[in-house]
Amino acid sequence: MNAKIIGTGCQLPAYAADNHYLSTLVETSDEWITERTGIRMRHLAQKETTTSLSVDAAGKALASAGMQASDIDLLIVATITADTETPSTACRVQAEIGAVNAVAFDINAACSGFLYALHIADAFIKSGVYKNALLIGAETLSKLVDWTDRGTCVLFGDGAGAVVLTASKQGGVLSQSVGSNGSKWEVLSCAARPVRNPVCQSKEVPGYLRMDGQEVFKFAVKTVPLCIEDALEKAGLQPEEITHYLLHQANKRIIQTVAKRLKQPEERFPMNIDQCANTSAASLPILLAQMDTQGRLHPGDKLVLSGFGAGLTWGACVLEW
Ligand code: ACO
């Protein structure tokens, strides 16, 4: 049995900030941000939380799958911006939607989080442990961003995307290629709360996202094509047989470079980065849900999903729609 996506949904915060607005906060310009990244807008949470965005995206995914929350037996939320250190976002979503029969937990793999969740769910479904899974990628990255650092604050946005997976004899996940390299963790990081207890009073302050942008760029354009090629080989498919390549929406130039390296036309690489910016673990399921709603996905289409992020982490998945 393969894990097959049978429903999608997404939710973005109501407020959207354009590049001109950011140029009132830091020394930047619409021209710089658009040329270097492809980003024009990003949605920022006001009343929304990681949990509320997840709940809304999950509700839409369940409706599009024609399933009840009680049908779900595995619920995974991929996020680095949970609303509470504990419990997990997944447990809070479970309570709100009434997924009473699910085992629920979060995973932290930054922008690769959704692909890691897919990797886990596929293994559980293939082995017969679980049948129906709800996977959510959700972030309110705006709370981790240093709004005085122009090198990072222009890049990120908030949002959530969700998919429902079910065990299927046909189609679904055909292959995956997933990896991590913890030795490069400092390239992109955000410190947690420092230790303060009766025997240790750390002077560190809670951190913000810090990134060596050029290192991340070089890592992405080298690793993403390699893991896509690996996943294609495992699926027994050639690059030209893929209908759409959905890549993590971090930078338009990264996506264009990957397209060139795979020798595939850019039109096969759909993008929403201009409207949503980098929403980390939410980026792939948001793009997938938007394409699904727009009627751009058809039975039999072969899709590649691929991403990279802090850790460093990366992954690619080949699936049949
Ligand atoms: N506005 C104006 N100027 C800026 C801005 C800004 N927002 N940010 C940086 N600059 C300046 C720099 O200070 C530098 O000025 P200098 O030449 O006087 O020193 C100049 O622009 C060039 O800076 P670079 O860092 O060399 O710019 P680059 O072309 O590399 O683009 C960027 C930077 C967009 C960050 C790029 O490196 C990138 O996209 N990297 C990948 C980032 C990424 O994908 N991150 C997500 C990872 S996913 C996750 O897990 C969260």
Short mmCIF file of C-alpha atoms and ligand atoms in Angstrom, two decimals:
data_model
loop_
_atom_site.label_atom_id
_atom_site.label_comp_id
_atom_site.label_asym_id
_atom_site.label_seq_id
_atom_site.Cartn_x
_atom_site.Cartn_y
_atom_site.Cartn_z
CA MET A 1 0.00 0.00 0.00
CA ASN A 2 1.17 3.54 -0.80
CA ALA A 3 0.31 6.76 0.99
CA LYS A 4 -1.91 8.77 -1.37
CA ILE A 5 -2.95 12.41 -0.96
CA ILE A 6 -6.75 12.63 -1.19
CA GLY A 7 -7.37 16.09 0.27
CA THR A 8 -5.59 19.43 0.64
CA GLY A 9 -6.20 22.74 2.38
CA CYS A 10 -4.38 25.90 3.38
CA GLN A 11 -4.86 29.00 5.48
CA LEU A 12 -2.99 32.30 5.36
CA PRO A 13 -3.30 35.14 7.89
CA ALA A 14 -5.63 37.93 6.78
CA TYR A 15 -2.97 40.66 6.89
CA ALA A 16 -0.48 40.87 4.01
CA ALA A 17 2.54 43.20 4.08
CA ASP A 18 4.16 44.29 0.82
CA ASN A 19 7.82 45.16 0.27
CA HIS A 20 7.10 48.89 0.48
CA TYR A 21 5.83 48.40 4.03
CA LEU A 22 9.08 46.60 4.96
CA SER A 23 11.09 49.50 3.55
CA THR A 24 9.54 51.63 6.31
CA LEU A 25 11.00 49.24 8.94
CA VAL A 26 14.53 48.53 7.62
CA GLU A 27 16.84 49.91 4.93
CA THR A 28 15.59 47.93 1.94
CA SER A 29 13.56 48.41 -1.23
CA ASP A 30 10.89 46.67 -3.26
CA GLU A 31 13.43 46.44 -6.10
CA TRP A 32 16.12 44.68 -3.98
CA ILE A 33 13.71 42.17 -2.45
CA THR A 34 11.94 41.38 -5.74
CA GLU A 35 15.16 41.01 -7.76
CA ARG A 36 17.08 38.94 -5.19
CA THR A 37 14.23 36.73 -3.95
CA GLY A 38 11.05 37.04 -6.08
CA ILE A 39 9.08 38.01 -2.95
CA ARG A 40 6.52 40.84 -3.17
CA MET A 41 4.19 40.09 -0.25
CA ARG A 42 4.05 37.99 2.89
CA HIS A 43 1.16 37.24 5.25
CA LEU A 44 1.75 38.09 8.92
CA ALA A 45 -0.23 36.76 11.87
CA GLN A 46 -2.17 39.23 14.00
CA LYS A 47 -4.95 37.24 15.70
CA GLU A 48 -3.92 33.98 14.04
CA THR A 49 -1.67 31.44 15.77
CA THR A 50 0.19 28.37 14.55
CA THR A 51 -2.63 26.31 16.06
CA SER A 52 -5.50 28.31 14.54
CA LEU A 53 -3.89 28.32 11.07
CA SER A 54 -3.37 24.55 11.38
CA VAL A 55 -6.97 23.95 12.45
CA ASP A 56 -8.34 25.97 9.51
CA ALA A 57 -6.05 24.26 6.96
CA ALA A 58 -6.90 20.84 8.44
CA GLY A 59 -10.65 21.51 8.21
CA LYS A 60 -10.35 22.34 4.50
CA ALA A 61 -8.16 19.28 3.81
CA LEU A 62 -10.63 16.96 5.58
CA ALA A 63 -13.56 18.49 3.67
CA SER A 64 -11.76 18.08 0.34
CA ALA A 65 -10.96 14.44 1.23
CA GLY A 66 -14.58 13.82 2.29
CA MET A 67 -13.39 12.54 5.67
CA GLN A 68 -14.32 13.13 9.30
CA ALA A 69 -11.63 14.07 11.83
CA SER A 70 -12.44 10.85 13.69
CA ASP A 71 -11.30 8.84 10.61
CA ILE A 72 -7.71 10.05 11.13
CA ASP A 73 -5.38 7.72 13.00
CA LEU A 74 -2.11 9.67 12.57
CA LEU A 75 -1.79 13.46 12.94
CA ILE A 76 1.59 15.11 12.43
CA VAL A 77 2.32 18.84 12.54
CA ALA A 78 5.65 20.00 11.11
CA THR A 79 6.58 23.31 12.70
CA ILE A 80 9.38 25.28 14.35
CA THR A 81 6.96 27.88 15.74
CA ALA A 82 4.58 26.04 18.06
CA ASP A 83 2.43 28.24 20.32
CA THR A 84 3.41 26.23 23.40
CA GLU A 85 6.68 24.45 24.25
CA THR A 86 4.41 21.65 25.38
CA PRO A 87 1.90 20.27 24.52
CA SER A 88 2.58 19.85 20.83
CA THR A 89 0.63 21.79 18.20
CA ALA A 90 -0.62 18.42 16.94
CA CYS A 91 -2.31 17.66 20.28
CA ARG A 92 -3.96 21.08 20.34
CA VAL A 93 -5.19 20.62 16.75
CA GLN A 94 -6.43 17.13 17.64
CA ALA A 95 -8.54 18.59 20.45
CA GLU A 96 -9.96 21.41 18.31
CA ILE A 97 -10.94 19.30 15.31
CA GLY A 98 -11.97 16.20 17.28
CA ALA A 99 -9.46 13.74 15.81
CA VAL A 100 -10.12 11.50 18.80
CA ASN A 101 -8.69 8.34 17.24
CA ALA A 102 -5.36 9.82 16.16
CA VAL A 103 -1.90 9.59 17.64
CA ALA A 104 -0.66 13.19 17.44
CA PHE A 105 2.83 14.67 17.55
CA ASP A 106 4.99 17.47 16.12
CA ILE A 107 8.25 17.21 14.23
CA ASN A 108 10.97 19.84 13.84
CA ALA A 109 12.86 19.77 10.55
CA ALA A 110 12.47 23.46 9.66
CA CYS A 111 11.65 24.01 5.98
CA SER A 112 12.01 20.27 5.25
CA GLY A 113 9.44 19.50 7.95
CA PHE A 114 6.56 18.67 5.62
CA LEU A 115 8.73 16.24 3.61
CA TYR A 116 9.95 14.60 6.82
CA ALA A 117 6.30 14.23 7.95
CA LEU A 118 5.47 12.64 4.59
CA HIS A 119 8.42 10.29 5.03
CA ILE A 120 7.16 9.19 8.47
CA ALA A 121 3.52 8.86 7.41
CA ASP A 122 4.41 6.89 4.28
CA ALA A 123 6.43 4.39 6.35
CA PHE A 124 3.56 3.95 8.84
CA ILE A 125 0.98 3.55 6.06
CA LYS A 126 3.16 1.13 4.04
CA SER A 127 3.73 -1.00 7.13
CA GLY A 128 -0.02 -1.08 7.87
CA VAL A 129 0.29 0.56 11.31
CA TYR A 130 -1.96 3.48 10.30
CA LYS A 131 -4.41 3.98 7.44
CA ASN A 132 -5.44 7.64 7.35
CA ALA A 133 -3.03 10.47 8.15
CA LEU A 134 -3.44 14.22 8.47
CA LEU A 135 -0.18 16.10 7.84
CA ILE A 136 0.09 19.81 8.53
CA GLY A 137 2.95 22.23 7.89
CA ALA A 138 2.33 25.40 9.89
CA GLU A 139 4.38 28.41 10.91
CA THR A 140 4.14 31.84 12.49
CA LEU A 141 7.76 32.61 11.65
CA SER A 142 7.12 36.32 12.17
CA LYS A 143 7.61 35.75 15.90
CA LEU A 144 11.14 34.32 15.37
CA VAL A 145 12.24 37.02 12.93
CA ASP A 146 14.43 39.92 14.03
CA TRP A 147 12.51 42.82 12.51
CA THR A 148 15.65 45.00 12.61
CA ASP A 149 17.70 42.54 10.46
CA ARG A 150 17.08 43.31 6.78
CA GLY A 151 19.03 40.17 5.78
CA THR A 152 16.26 37.92 7.15
CA CYS A 153 13.08 39.88 7.93
CA VAL A 154 12.20 40.38 4.26
CA LEU A 155 12.27 36.64 3.53
CA PHE A 156 9.65 35.00 5.75
CA GLY A 157 5.87 34.74 6.07
CA ASP A 158 3.20 32.95 8.12
CA GLY A 159 0.68 30.29 7.06
CA ALA A 160 -0.38 26.65 7.14
CA GLY A 161 -1.06 23.88 4.66
CA ALA A 162 -2.51 20.41 5.24
CA VAL A 163 -3.00 17.14 3.37
CA VAL A 164 -4.99 13.99 4.09
CA LEU A 165 -3.26 10.74 3.15
CA THR A 166 -4.83 7.33 2.88
CA ALA A 167 -3.57 3.82 2.11
CA SER A 168 -3.99 3.12 -1.60
CA LYS A 169 -3.05 0.31 -3.97
CA GLN A 170 -2.49 2.78 -6.82
CA GLY A 171 -0.45 5.97 -7.14
CA GLY A 172 0.54 8.01 -4.13
CA VAL A 173 4.11 8.25 -2.83
CA LEU A 174 6.41 6.38 -5.24
CA SER A 175 9.81 7.21 -3.73
CA GLN A 176 11.61 9.49 -1.33
CA SER A 177 15.13 10.75 -0.66
CA VAL A 178 15.68 12.46 2.69
CA GLY A 179 18.83 13.60 4.49
CA SER A 180 20.35 15.65 7.30
CA ASN A 181 23.75 17.19 8.06
CA GLY A 182 23.87 18.38 11.67
CA SER A 183 27.49 19.52 11.39
CA LYS A 184 26.18 22.62 9.54
CA TRP A 185 23.59 23.55 12.17
CA GLU A 186 25.02 27.04 12.73
CA VAL A 187 24.35 28.13 9.14
CA LEU A 188 20.70 28.71 10.05
CA SER A 189 19.52 28.67 13.65
CA CYS A 190 17.37 30.21 16.33
CA ALA A 191 18.39 29.82 19.99
CA ALA A 192 15.81 28.50 22.46
CA ARG A 193 15.18 29.87 25.96
CA PRO A 194 18.45 29.98 27.93
CA VAL A 195 18.98 27.90 31.07
CA ARG A 196 17.89 29.82 34.16
CA ASN A 197 17.55 27.75 37.30
CA PRO A 198 18.73 27.93 40.92
CA VAL A 199 22.20 26.67 39.96
CA CYS A 200 22.67 28.44 36.60
CA GLN A 201 21.70 31.95 35.54
CA SER A 202 22.64 32.14 31.86
CA LYS A 203 23.12 35.67 30.54
CA GLU A 204 21.97 34.66 27.04
CA VAL A 205 18.79 36.22 25.73
CA PRO A 206 16.12 34.29 23.78
CA GLY A 207 17.25 34.24 20.17
CA TYR A 208 15.98 35.27 16.76
CA LEU A 209 16.53 33.58 13.41
CA ARG A 210 20.15 33.94 12.29
CA MET A 211 21.22 32.87 8.82
CA ASP A 212 24.25 32.82 6.55
CA GLY A 213 22.18 33.40 3.41
CA GLN A 214 24.92 32.66 0.89
CA GLU A 215 25.83 29.36 2.57
CA VAL A 216 22.17 28.31 2.54
CA PHE A 217 21.89 29.33 -1.11
CA LYS A 218 24.96 27.25 -2.12
CA PHE A 219 23.76 24.26 -0.09
CA ALA A 220 20.27 24.43 -1.65
CA VAL A 221 21.32 24.62 -5.31
CA LYS A 222 23.77 21.73 -4.84
CA THR A 223 21.68 19.39 -2.66
CA VAL A 224 18.16 19.81 -4.06
CA PRO A 225 18.97 18.59 -7.63
CA LEU A 226 20.93 15.64 -6.20
CA CYS A 227 18.12 14.47 -3.92
CA ILE A 228 15.54 14.95 -6.69
CA GLU A 229 17.66 12.83 -9.05
CA ASP A 230 17.99 10.18 -6.34
CA ALA A 231 14.21 10.09 -5.76
CA LEU A 232 13.55 9.94 -9.54
CA GLU A 233 15.97 7.03 -9.93
CA LYS A 234 14.27 5.16 -7.06
CA ALA A 235 10.88 5.74 -8.77
CA GLY A 236 12.25 4.63 -12.16
CA LEU A 237 11.26 7.94 -13.77
CA GLN A 238 13.08 10.41 -16.02
CA PRO A 239 13.01 14.18 -15.18
CA GLU A 240 10.88 14.93 -18.29
CA GLU A 241 8.13 12.56 -17.06
CA ILE A 242 7.38 14.89 -14.13
CA THR A 243 4.36 17.17 -14.60
CA HIS A 244 5.20 19.65 -11.81
CA TYR A 245 8.22 20.21 -9.58
CA LEU A 246 7.00 21.79 -6.34
CA LEU A 247 10.05 23.21 -4.57
CA HIS A 248 10.28 24.86 -1.17
CA GLN A 249 9.48 28.53 -1.77
CA ALA A 250 12.59 30.17 -0.28
CA ASN A 251 14.02 32.12 -3.20
CA LYS A 252 12.97 32.37 -6.85
CA ARG A 253 16.64 32.28 -7.92
CA ILE A 254 17.18 28.97 -6.09
CA ILE A 255 14.18 27.46 -7.92
CA GLN A 256 15.40 28.78 -11.30
CA THR A 257 18.90 27.39 -10.69
CA VAL A 258 17.51 23.95 -9.75
CA ALA A 259 15.37 23.95 -12.93
CA LYS A 260 18.48 24.70 -15.00
CA ARG A 261 20.52 21.99 -13.27
CA LEU A 262 17.76 19.43 -13.91
CA LYS A 263 17.50 20.73 -17.52
CA GLN A 264 13.74 21.17 -17.13
CA PRO A 265 11.60 24.14 -18.26
CA GLU A 266 10.86 26.72 -15.56
CA GLU A 267 7.10 26.46 -16.32
CA ARG A 268 7.14 23.08 -14.56
CA PHE A 269 8.22 24.78 -11.33
CA PRO A 270 5.09 26.49 -9.97
CA MET A 271 5.68 29.36 -7.54
CA ASN A 272 3.71 31.39 -5.02
CA ILE A 273 6.76 32.97 -3.37
CA ASP A 274 5.73 36.40 -4.68
CA GLN A 275 2.57 36.30 -2.50
CA CYS A 276 3.57 34.09 0.46
CA ALA A 277 7.39 34.42 0.88
CA ASN A 278 9.14 31.61 2.76
CA THR A 279 6.67 29.92 5.13
CA SER A 280 9.13 27.14 6.09
CA ALA A 281 7.31 23.83 6.79
CA ALA A 282 4.07 25.30 5.42
CA SER A 283 5.46 26.24 2.03
CA LEU A 284 4.97 22.96 0.15
CA PRO A 285 1.47 22.06 1.45
CA ILE A 286 0.27 25.65 0.83
CA LEU A 287 1.50 25.52 -2.78
CA LEU A 288 0.01 22.05 -3.26
CA ALA A 289 -3.38 23.13 -1.84
CA GLN A 290 -3.48 26.27 -3.99
CA MET A 291 -2.71 24.26 -7.15
CA ASP A 292 -5.35 21.68 -6.17
CA THR A 293 -7.98 24.41 -5.67
CA GLN A 294 -7.03 25.98 -9.01
CA GLY A 295 -7.63 22.63 -10.75
CA ARG A 296 -4.00 22.35 -11.87
CA LEU A 297 -3.51 18.77 -10.57
CA HIS A 298 -4.93 15.80 -12.49
CA PRO A 299 -5.13 12.06 -11.78
CA GLY A 300 -1.98 10.37 -13.06
CA ASP A 301 0.17 13.53 -12.85
CA LYS A 302 3.65 12.79 -11.55
CA LEU A 303 4.83 15.34 -9.00
CA VAL A 304 8.14 16.01 -7.31
CA LEU A 305 8.07 17.77 -3.93
CA SER A 306 11.43 18.94 -2.65
CA GLY A 307 12.78 21.18 0.09
CA PHE A 308 15.70 22.13 2.29
CA GLY A 309 16.21 23.98 5.51
CA ALA A 310 17.81 24.42 8.90
CA GLY A 311 19.55 21.41 10.37
CA LEU A 312 20.71 21.24 7.68
CA THR A 313 17.91 19.07 6.33
CA TRP A 314 16.60 18.23 2.87
CA GLY A 315 14.25 15.90 1.06
CA ALA A 316 12.50 15.00 -2.18
CA CYS A 317 9.43 12.91 -2.83
CA VAL A 318 8.02 11.57 -6.12
CA LEU A 319 4.30 10.94 -6.10
CA GLU A 320 1.49 10.14 -8.48
CA TRP A 321 -1.58 12.35 -8.03
N1 ACO B 1 17.68 45.01 1.36
C1 ACO B 1 18.72 45.66 0.81
N2 ACO B 1 19.98 45.20 0.88
C2 ACO B 1 20.17 44.04 1.55
C3 ACO B 1 19.12 43.31 2.13
C4 ACO B 1 17.82 43.86 2.03
N3 ACO B 1 16.75 43.24 2.55
N4 ACO B 1 19.63 42.21 2.70
C5 ACO B 1 20.96 42.22 2.47
N5 ACO B 1 21.28 43.34 1.78
C6 ACO B 1 22.59 43.77 1.30
C7 ACO B 1 23.73 43.14 2.07
O1 ACO B 1 24.01 43.88 3.25
C8 ACO B 1 24.85 43.24 1.06
O2 ACO B 1 25.36 44.54 1.07
P1 ACO B 1 26.95 44.79 0.88
O3 ACO B 1 27.27 44.27 -0.50
O4 ACO B 1 27.07 46.27 1.00
O5 ACO B 1 27.61 44.02 1.97
C9 ACO B 1 24.15 43.04 -0.28
O6 ACO B 1 22.76 43.32 -0.05
C10 ACO B 1 24.28 41.65 -0.86
O7 ACO B 1 23.98 40.71 0.17
P2 ACO B 1 24.05 39.17 -0.07
O8 ACO B 1 23.80 38.47 1.20
O9 ACO B 1 25.32 38.86 -0.82
O10 ACO B 1 22.82 38.98 -1.07
P3 ACO B 1 22.39 37.69 -1.84
O11 ACO B 1 22.31 37.97 -3.27
O12 ACO B 1 23.18 36.50 -1.38
O13 ACO B 1 20.89 37.49 -1.34
C11 ACO B 1 19.60 36.18 0.20
C12 ACO B 1 20.62 37.29 0.04
C13 ACO B 1 18.30 36.63 -0.48
C14 ACO B 1 19.35 35.97 1.67
C15 ACO B 1 20.13 34.90 -0.48
O14 ACO B 1 21.42 34.61 -0.03
C16 ACO B 1 19.25 33.70 -0.18
O15 ACO B 1 18.09 33.64 -0.57
N6 ACO B 1 19.78 32.68 0.49
C17 ACO B 1 19.01 31.50 0.82
C18 ACO B 1 18.20 31.79 2.04
C19 ACO B 1 17.18 30.71 2.31
O16 ACO B 1 16.76 30.01 1.43
N7 ACO B 1 16.78 30.65 3.57
C20 ACO B 1 15.75 29.81 3.96
C21 ACO B 1 16.20 28.53 4.47
S1 ACO B 1 14.83 27.62 4.99
C22 ACO B 1 14.66 27.51 6.67
O17 ACO B 1 14.96 26.48 7.24
C23 ACO B 1 14.12 28.64 7.49
#
